[in-house]
Coordinates of C-alpha atoms in Angstrom, one line a residue:
X15 CA -213.3 47.3 -129.4
X16 CA -212.7 49.5 -126.8
X17 CA -215.2 52.0 -128.5
X18 CA -218.0 50.0 -128.0
X19 CA -220.2 50.6 -125.2
X20 CA -221.1 47.8 -123.3
X21 CA -223.9 48.9 -121.7
X22 CA -226.3 50.9 -124.9
X23 CA -229.4 53.0 -123.8
X24 CA -231.5 51.2 -125.6
X25 CA -232.2 47.1 -125.9
X26 CA -230.8 45.6 -129.1
X27 CA -232.9 44.3 -131.9
X28 CA -232.7 40.7 -131.0
X29 CA -235.4 41.3 -128.5
X30 CA -238.4 42.7 -130.4
X31 CA -239.7 39.5 -131.8
X32 CA -239.9 37.9 -128.6
X33 CA -242.3 40.6 -127.8
X34 CA -244.7 40.3 -130.5
X35 CA -246.8 37.5 -129.1
X36 CA -247.9 39.8 -126.6
X37 CA -250.1 41.5 -129.2
X38 CA -251.9 38.4 -130.7
X39 CA -254.2 38.3 -127.5
X40 CA -255.7 41.5 -128.1
X41 CA -256.6 40.8 -131.7
X42 CA -258.7 37.7 -130.8
X43 CA -260.2 39.8 -128.2
X44 CA -259.6 37.3 -125.4
X45 CA -260.6 38.7 -122.0
X46 CA -257.5 38.0 -119.4
X47 CA -257.6 38.1 -115.6
X48 CA -255.0 39.9 -114.0
X49 CA -252.9 37.0 -112.7
X50 CA -252.4 35.6 -116.5
X51 CA -251.4 38.6 -117.6
X52 CA -248.8 38.8 -115.1
X53 CA -247.5 35.6 -115.8
X54 CA -247.3 35.9 -119.5
X55 CA -245.3 39.2 -118.7
X56 CA -243.0 37.4 -116.7
X57 CA -242.5 34.6 -119.1
X58 CA -242.2 37.3 -121.8
X59 CA -239.4 39.5 -119.4
X60 CA -237.5 36.4 -118.6
X61 CA -236.8 35.4 -122.3
X62 CA -236.2 39.1 -123.5
X63 CA -234.0 39.3 -120.6
X64 CA -232.2 36.2 -121.7
X65 CA -232.1 36.9 -125.3
X66 CA -230.5 41.0 -124.7
X67 CA -227.9 39.2 -122.5
X68 CA -226.7 36.6 -124.6
X69 CA -226.6 38.9 -127.6
X70 CA -224.4 41.2 -125.9
X71 CA -220.7 41.0 -126.5
X72 CA -218.5 39.7 -123.5
X73 CA -217.4 42.5 -121.5
X74 CA -214.0 40.7 -121.4
X75 CA -213.3 41.4 -125.5
X76 CA -213.4 45.2 -125.3
X77 CA -211.4 45.4 -122.4
X78 CA -208.7 43.3 -124.0
X79 CA -209.1 44.9 -127.0
X80 CA -208.8 48.3 -125.1
X81 CA -205.5 46.8 -123.5
X82 CA -203.9 45.9 -126.5
X83 CA -205.1 49.6 -128.4
X84 CA -203.3 51.0 -125.6
X85 CA -199.7 49.1 -125.4
X86 CA -198.3 51.2 -128.6
X87 CA -199.2 54.6 -127.0
X88 CA -197.7 53.7 -123.7
X89 CA -194.2 52.3 -125.1
X90 CA -194.2 55.3 -127.4
X91 CA -192.2 57.7 -125.0
X92 CA -189.8 54.8 -124.5
X93 CA -187.7 55.4 -127.3
X94 CA -188.0 59.1 -127.3
X95 CA -186.7 59.0 -123.9
X96 CA -184.0 56.3 -124.7
X97 CA -182.9 58.0 -128.1
X98 CA -180.7 60.8 -127.4
X99 CA -178.3 58.3 -125.4
X100 CA -176.7 57.2 -128.5
X101 CA -176.3 60.4 -130.4
X102 CA -175.0 62.7 -127.7
X103 CA -172.0 64.6 -128.7
X104 CA -169.2 62.4 -128.2
X105 CA -167.0 63.3 -124.9
X106 CA -163.3 65.1 -125.6
X107 CA -161.6 62.1 -124.9
X108 CA -163.1 60.2 -127.8
X109 CA -162.9 63.2 -130.1
X110 CA -160.8 63.2 -132.9
X111 CA -157.5 65.2 -131.9
X112 CA -157.2 68.5 -133.3
X113 CA -153.8 70.8 -133.3
X114 CA -154.5 73.4 -130.5
X115 CA -153.1 76.8 -129.9
X116 CA -151.6 78.7 -127.2
X117 CA -153.7 79.3 -124.4
X118 CA -156.4 77.1 -125.8
X119 CA -156.2 74.1 -123.1
X120 CA -158.4 75.9 -120.7
X121 CA -161.5 76.6 -122.6
X122 CA -160.8 73.0 -124.2
X123 CA -161.3 71.3 -120.5
X124 CA -164.2 73.0 -120.2
X125 CA -167.1 70.3 -120.4
X126 CA -169.8 70.5 -123.4
X127 CA -173.1 72.4 -122.0
X128 CA -175.3 69.3 -121.3
X129 CA -178.7 71.1 -122.0
X130 CA -178.3 71.2 -125.9
X131 CA -177.5 67.8 -125.7
X132 CA -180.2 66.5 -123.4
X133 CA -182.8 68.2 -125.7
X134 CA -185.5 65.7 -125.5
X135 CA -186.2 66.1 -129.5
X136 CA -185.3 63.1 -131.6
X137 CA -183.3 63.7 -134.8
X138 CA -186.5 61.7 -136.2
X139 CA -188.9 64.3 -135.6
X140 CA -186.6 67.3 -135.3
X141 CA -186.1 67.2 -139.2
X142 CA -189.7 66.3 -140.1
X143 CA -191.8 68.7 -138.2
X144 CA -191.9 71.6 -140.6
X145 CA -190.3 74.7 -139.7
X146 CA -192.5 77.8 -139.7
X147 CA -190.7 80.8 -141.4
X148 CA -193.7 83.6 -141.5
X149 CA -192.6 86.6 -139.9
X150 CA -195.2 86.7 -137.4
X151 CA -196.5 83.0 -137.1
X152 CA -192.6 82.0 -136.7
X153 CA -192.1 84.0 -133.8
X154 CA -194.2 81.9 -131.8
X155 CA -192.4 80.3 -128.8
X156 CA -193.3 76.5 -130.1
X157 CA -192.1 77.5 -133.7
X158 CA -188.8 79.0 -132.3
X159 CA -188.0 76.1 -130.3
X160 CA -188.7 73.9 -133.4
X161 CA -186.1 75.4 -135.1
X162 CA -183.5 75.2 -132.5
X163 CA -184.2 72.0 -132.1
X164 CA -183.2 71.3 -135.4
X165 CA -179.9 73.3 -135.4
X166 CA -179.0 71.0 -131.8
X167 CA -180.0 67.6 -133.4
X168 CA -177.5 68.7 -136.7
X169 CA -174.9 69.4 -134.3
X170 CA -175.2 66.3 -131.7
X171 CA -175.9 64.0 -134.6
X172 CA -173.9 65.3 -137.2
X173 CA -176.8 64.6 -139.7
X174 CA -176.4 68.3 -141.4
X175 CA -177.7 67.1 -144.7
X176 CA -181.0 66.6 -143.2
X177 CA -180.9 70.1 -141.6
X178 CA -180.4 71.3 -145.1
X179 CA -183.0 69.2 -146.6
X180 CA -185.5 70.9 -144.0
X181 CA -184.4 74.3 -144.4
X182 CA -185.2 73.6 -148.4
X183 CA -188.5 72.8 -148.0
X184 CA -189.3 75.9 -145.3
X185 CA -187.8 78.2 -147.9
X186 CA -189.4 76.8 -150.6
X187 CA -193.2 76.8 -149.0
X188 CA -192.6 80.4 -148.0
X189 CA -191.6 81.4 -151.5
X190 CA -194.7 79.9 -152.8
X191 CA -196.8 82.1 -151.2
X192 CA -195.8 85.1 -153.4
X193 CA -198.0 85.6 -156.4
X194 CA -194.6 85.8 -158.6
X195 CA -191.4 87.5 -159.1
X196 CA -191.0 90.0 -161.6
X197 CA -187.9 91.7 -160.6
X198 CA -185.5 92.1 -157.9
X199 CA -186.8 94.4 -156.0
X200 CA -189.8 91.8 -155.1
X201 CA -187.5 89.6 -152.8
X202 CA -187.2 92.4 -150.8
X203 CA -190.0 91.5 -148.6
X204 CA -188.4 87.8 -148.1
X205 CA -185.2 89.3 -147.3
X206 CA -186.5 91.8 -144.9
X207 CA -188.1 88.9 -143.0
X208 CA -185.5 87.9 -140.2
X209 CA -186.9 84.5 -140.2
X210 CA -186.6 84.0 -143.9
X211 CA -183.1 85.4 -144.1
X212 CA -181.8 83.6 -141.2
X213 CA -182.9 80.3 -142.6
X214 CA -181.3 81.4 -146.2
X215 CA -177.9 82.3 -144.9
X216 CA -178.1 79.0 -142.8
X217 CA -178.8 77.2 -146.0
X218 CA -175.7 78.8 -148.1
X219 CA -173.5 78.6 -144.8
X220 CA -174.3 74.5 -145.1
X221 CA -173.5 74.7 -148.8
X222 CA -170.4 76.2 -148.6
X223 CA -168.7 74.5 -145.7
X224 CA -167.0 71.5 -146.8
X225 CA -168.2 68.3 -145.0
X226 CA -164.8 68.3 -143.2
X227 CA -165.4 71.5 -141.1
X228 CA -169.2 70.2 -140.4
X229 CA -167.7 67.1 -139.2
X230 CA -165.1 68.9 -137.1
X231 CA -168.1 71.0 -135.5
X232 CA -169.8 67.8 -134.6
X233 CA -166.8 66.1 -133.0
X234 CA -165.3 68.7 -130.8
X235 CA -167.4 69.3 -128.1
X236 CA -165.5 72.0 -126.6
X237 CA -166.8 74.2 -129.9
X238 CA -170.6 73.1 -129.5
X239 CA -171.5 76.6 -128.1
X240 CA -169.6 78.5 -130.5
X241 CA -171.0 76.6 -133.5
X242 CA -174.5 77.5 -132.0
X243 CA -173.9 81.0 -131.6
X244 CA -172.5 80.8 -135.2
X245 CA -175.3 79.5 -137.0
X246 CA -177.7 81.7 -135.2
X247 CA -175.6 84.9 -136.1
X248 CA -176.4 85.7 -139.7
X249 CA -173.9 88.5 -139.7
X250 CA -171.3 85.9 -138.7
X251 CA -172.5 83.7 -141.3
X252 CA -172.2 86.5 -144.0
X253 CA -168.7 87.5 -142.8
X254 CA -167.6 84.0 -143.4
X255 CA -169.2 83.4 -146.5
X256 CA -167.7 86.8 -147.8
X257 CA -164.2 85.8 -146.7
X258 CA -164.1 82.4 -147.0
X259 CA -161.9 80.9 -149.9
X260 CA -161.9 77.4 -151.4
X261 CA -158.4 77.0 -150.5
X262 CA -158.5 77.6 -147.4
X263 CA -158.7 74.8 -144.2
X264 CA -162.3 76.0 -143.2
X265 CA -162.4 73.4 -140.8
X266 CA -159.2 74.6 -138.8
X267 CA -160.3 78.2 -139.3
X268 CA -163.5 77.6 -137.9
X269 CA -161.4 75.6 -134.8
X270 CA -159.2 78.9 -134.5
X271 CA -162.4 81.2 -134.5
X272 CA -163.7 78.9 -131.7
X273 CA -160.8 79.3 -129.5
X274 CA -160.7 82.7 -129.8
X275 CA -163.9 83.3 -129.0
X276 CA -163.4 81.1 -125.9
X277 CA -160.5 83.4 -124.8
X278 CA -162.3 86.4 -125.5
X279 CA -166.2 87.0 -125.4
X280 CA -165.5 90.0 -128.1
X281 CA -164.3 87.6 -130.5
X282 CA -167.9 87.2 -130.9
X283 CA -168.8 90.7 -130.8
X284 CA -166.9 93.9 -131.4
X285 CA -163.8 92.2 -132.5
X286 CA -165.8 89.6 -134.4
X287 CA -164.3 90.6 -138.0
X288 CA -160.5 90.6 -136.2
X289 CA -161.2 87.0 -134.7
X290 CA -162.1 85.9 -138.1
X291 CA -159.6 87.3 -140.2
X292 CA -157.2 85.6 -137.7
X293 CA -158.7 82.5 -138.4
X294 CA -158.3 82.8 -142.1
X295 CA -154.7 83.6 -142.1
X296 CA -153.8 81.3 -139.4
X297 CA -155.7 78.3 -140.7
X298 CA -152.1 76.7 -141.2
X299 CA -149.1 77.1 -139.2
X300 CA -148.0 80.8 -139.8
X301 CA -144.1 80.5 -139.6
X302 CA -142.4 83.2 -141.9
X303 CA -138.9 83.6 -141.8
X304 CA -137.2 86.6 -140.4
X305 CA -133.5 87.6 -139.9
X306 CA -132.7 83.7 -140.6
X307 CA -135.1 82.6 -138.4
X308 CA -138.3 80.8 -138.3
X309 CA -141.0 82.9 -136.3
X310 CA -143.6 81.1 -134.5
X311 CA -146.9 83.3 -134.5
X312 CA -150.1 82.1 -132.7
X313 CA -153.3 83.6 -134.1
X314 CA -154.3 85.0 -130.1
X315 CA -150.9 86.7 -130.2
X316 CA -151.7 88.6 -133.2
X317 CA -155.3 88.6 -132.3
X318 CA -154.3 90.2 -128.8
X319 CA -152.0 92.9 -130.3
X320 CA -154.5 94.4 -132.4
X321 CA -157.6 94.5 -130.0
X322 CA -155.1 96.2 -127.5
X323 CA -153.7 98.8 -129.3
X324 CA -157.0 99.2 -131.0
X325 CA -158.4 99.6 -127.5
X326 CA -155.8 102.5 -126.6
X327 CA -156.1 104.7 -129.9
X328 CA -152.7 103.8 -131.2
X329 CA -153.6 102.4 -134.6
X330 CA -154.3 104.7 -137.6
X331 CA -157.9 103.2 -138.5
X332 CA -160.4 101.4 -136.3
X333 CA -159.8 97.8 -136.7
X334 CA -163.1 96.8 -135.0
X335 CA -165.1 98.7 -138.1
X336 CA -163.3 96.6 -140.8
X337 CA -164.9 93.7 -142.6
X338 CA -162.2 90.7 -142.2
X339 CA -161.9 90.3 -145.8
X340 CA -159.5 93.6 -145.4
X341 CA -158.4 92.6 -141.9
X342 CA -156.6 89.3 -143.3
X343 CA -154.3 92.0 -145.4
X344 CA -153.3 93.5 -141.6
X345 CA -153.1 90.6 -139.5
X346 CA -150.3 88.5 -142.1
X347 CA -147.4 91.1 -141.0
X348 CA -144.6 88.1 -141.1
X349 CA -142.9 90.1 -138.6
X350 CA -142.1 89.9 -134.9
X351 CA -144.4 92.1 -132.4
X352 CA -141.3 94.0 -131.6
X353 CA -141.2 95.1 -135.3
X354 CA -144.8 96.4 -135.3
X355 CA -144.4 98.1 -131.7
X356 CA -141.3 100.2 -133.4
X357 CA -143.5 101.0 -136.4
X358 CA -146.3 102.6 -134.2
X359 CA -143.9 104.4 -131.7
X360 CA -141.8 105.6 -134.9
X361 CA -144.3 106.5 -137.5
X362 CA -146.9 108.7 -137.3
X363 CA -148.3 109.1 -140.7
X364 CA -152.0 109.3 -141.5
X365 CA -153.8 106.4 -143.3
X366 CA -154.5 108.5 -146.3
X367 CA -151.2 109.3 -146.8
X368 CA -149.4 106.3 -146.0
X369 CA -148.1 105.5 -149.5
X370 CA -145.2 108.0 -148.5
X371 CA -143.5 105.6 -146.0
X372 CA -142.3 104.0 -149.8
X373 CA -140.5 107.0 -150.3
X374 CA -139.0 107.2 -147.0
X375 CA -136.8 104.5 -148.0
X376 CA -133.7 106.2 -149.5
X377 CA -133.2 104.1 -153.0
X378 CA -129.6 102.7 -153.1
X379 CA -128.8 102.9 -156.6
X380 CA -125.9 100.6 -156.2
X381 CA -127.9 98.0 -154.8
X382 CA -129.9 97.9 -157.9
X383 CA -127.1 97.8 -159.8
X384 CA -124.4 95.7 -158.7
X385 CA -126.8 94.0 -155.8
X386 CA -124.1 95.2 -152.9
X387 CA -125.2 97.8 -150.5
X388 CA -122.8 100.9 -149.5
X389 CA -124.4 99.9 -145.9
X390 CA -125.1 96.6 -145.5
X391 CA -127.6 95.6 -143.4
X392 CA -126.8 94.1 -139.7
X393 CA -130.1 92.6 -139.4
X394 CA -133.4 93.2 -141.8
X395 CA -135.4 95.4 -139.1
X396 CA -137.6 98.4 -139.9
X397 CA -135.2 100.8 -138.5
X398 CA -131.9 99.7 -140.7
X399 CA -134.2 99.7 -143.5
X400 CA -135.0 103.2 -143.2
X401 CA -131.7 104.3 -142.3
X402 CA -129.7 102.6 -144.8
X403 CA -131.8 102.7 -147.8
X404 CA -132.8 99.8 -150.0
X405 CA -134.3 99.2 -153.3
X406 CA -137.9 99.0 -154.4
X407 CA -138.5 95.3 -153.1
X408 CA -136.6 96.8 -149.6
X409 CA -139.2 100.1 -149.8
X410 CA -142.1 98.3 -150.5
X411 CA -141.6 95.9 -147.6
X412 CA -141.3 98.7 -144.9
X413 CA -144.1 100.7 -146.2
X414 CA -146.7 97.8 -146.5
X415 CA -145.6 96.1 -143.1
X416 CA -145.6 99.1 -141.1
X417 CA -148.9 100.1 -142.4
X418 CA -150.0 96.6 -141.0
X419 CA -148.5 97.4 -137.9
X420 CA -150.9 100.4 -137.8
X421 CA -154.1 98.3 -138.8
X422 CA -154.0 99.4 -142.3
X423 CA -154.8 96.8 -144.9
X424 CA -151.9 96.7 -147.5
X425 CA -150.1 94.5 -150.1
X426 CA -147.1 94.6 -152.0
X427 CA -147.5 94.1 -155.7
X428 CA -144.7 93.4 -158.2
X429 CA -144.4 93.4 -162.4
X430 CA -142.0 92.7 -164.9
X431 CA -141.5 96.2 -167.3
X432 CA -138.9 97.8 -169.6
X433 CA -136.5 98.3 -166.6
X434 CA -136.9 94.5 -165.1
X435 CA -138.8 93.6 -162.1
X436 CA -140.4 96.2 -160.0
X437 CA -142.1 96.3 -156.5
X438 CA -144.9 99.1 -155.5
X439 CA -147.4 98.8 -152.7
X440 CA -151.3 99.0 -152.5
X441 CA -152.7 100.5 -149.1
X442 CA -156.6 101.2 -148.3
X443 CA -156.5 104.8 -147.9
X444 CA -159.8 105.1 -146.9
X445 CA -162.5 102.8 -145.8
X446 CA -163.3 101.1 -149.1
X447 CA -161.0 102.7 -150.9
X448 CA -157.7 101.5 -152.2
X449 CA -154.5 103.4 -153.6
X450 CA -151.1 102.8 -154.8
X451 CA -147.4 104.3 -154.6
X452 CA -144.2 103.4 -156.0
X453 CA -145.1 102.1 -159.6
X454 CA -142.8 103.3 -162.8
X455 CA -144.4 104.2 -165.6
X456 CA -145.1 101.2 -168.4
X457 CA -145.8 98.7 -165.5
X458 CA -148.8 97.2 -166.2
X459 CA -150.9 95.3 -163.5
X460 CA -149.0 93.8 -161.1
X461 CA -149.3 90.6 -158.8
X462 CA -149.2 89.9 -155.2
X463 CA -149.2 86.8 -152.6
X464 CA -152.7 86.3 -151.2
X465 CA -152.6 86.6 -147.7
X466 CA -154.5 83.7 -146.9
X467 CA -153.8 81.1 -149.7
X468 CA -150.3 82.2 -150.4
X469 CA -151.5 81.9 -154.1
X470 CA -150.6 85.1 -156.7
X471 CA -153.4 87.6 -156.4
X472 CA -153.8 90.2 -159.1
X473 CA -153.6 93.9 -158.5
X474 CA -157.0 94.3 -160.3
X475 CA -158.6 92.8 -157.2
X476 CA -158.0 95.6 -155.4
X477 CA -158.7 98.0 -158.0
X478 CA -162.3 96.3 -157.8
X479 CA -162.4 96.8 -154.1
X480 CA -161.5 100.5 -154.3
X481 CA -164.3 100.7 -157.3

């Protein structure tokens, strides 16, 4: 092998028997002259040298073995350098087509950033090297790079389960360091560790997102940077987990959010919750019927409206301070921008007492009894409803959607009682506090239409939010 030394520091043992006859003349005490001694030493020396070199391994052997032993090591970089080629993110032309929104063309034409895709870490090593979640050691550059390489590999190859398994192993290894968990407070030391908390939220997000949504992130190269940001931002993942429902189209919602973020960087920062709310409501085409026509309302239009008016201070709330779970009850107003503008200009109510908007609409008893109005609507606008009055359904429609125009989460509720069907409203009168107005005595908890899914939702959900 290449570890053998062709020139050892001492003669091999094979030469020793040849030198033993030199001691025999001493024992017989024979007198030797100088020439004879010299001849014997020459003979013995030549034989010893012959035995020495005869017993040595041929120098060609270790050279050949060394070369063969080095071949695997010399070839190792080859697969590493060539492996990323087949797993690079597919080009947009080959990606599965996804419905696009208005204003989306320019951002989607931008090429994917090459740096993450060209990361030299191959999937085989990215998912096998353990992640370090220790609060001190995990912040070292090599450990942070290892965590980033695993995320890049999941995005570029679609091996989400491999990344999930890696996170599971890392979290379990960190938890094993504990002497035991006896109370919920014992988890605080783990949750206070930003590396552990981030990995935990990443794991939970992966387990809650359907495979179709993860596949869409892998296939759509235009959203690669957005996906990197999402999985690197625990607050964004937490908001998504708190707001996403099983009935939502998670893949399309992420697509809409990514488009908004590509058009406006603040969709990831100050207006992150607003962008997420629009993504969840507009994960399917939002085409409400209004005045006999079918509206086509894109998510970008609704996002821009609320952002602009929030910046101007026109709204009754501070949109950027509300969570997405509440904002879905704002951006879902089934009316055109002209109606929203009218509400901002004509109604100047405070959030706390917006419920009085329900009572601003005069009750039309004739319509309630006969179904015919004294002054029929020419068009079902806020202005006409306020001018001509209406019944409970008209009052609820007016109060809820003008509240939404002002940035106040609101819902139309309805139920059946002794007087027949009735409609009233629920609205967020303060941060985290919901109030109700218009309910008549004898009516139990009502139901509304879920802003995200369109399914029935109980009034108790809003009562619990207030509690």
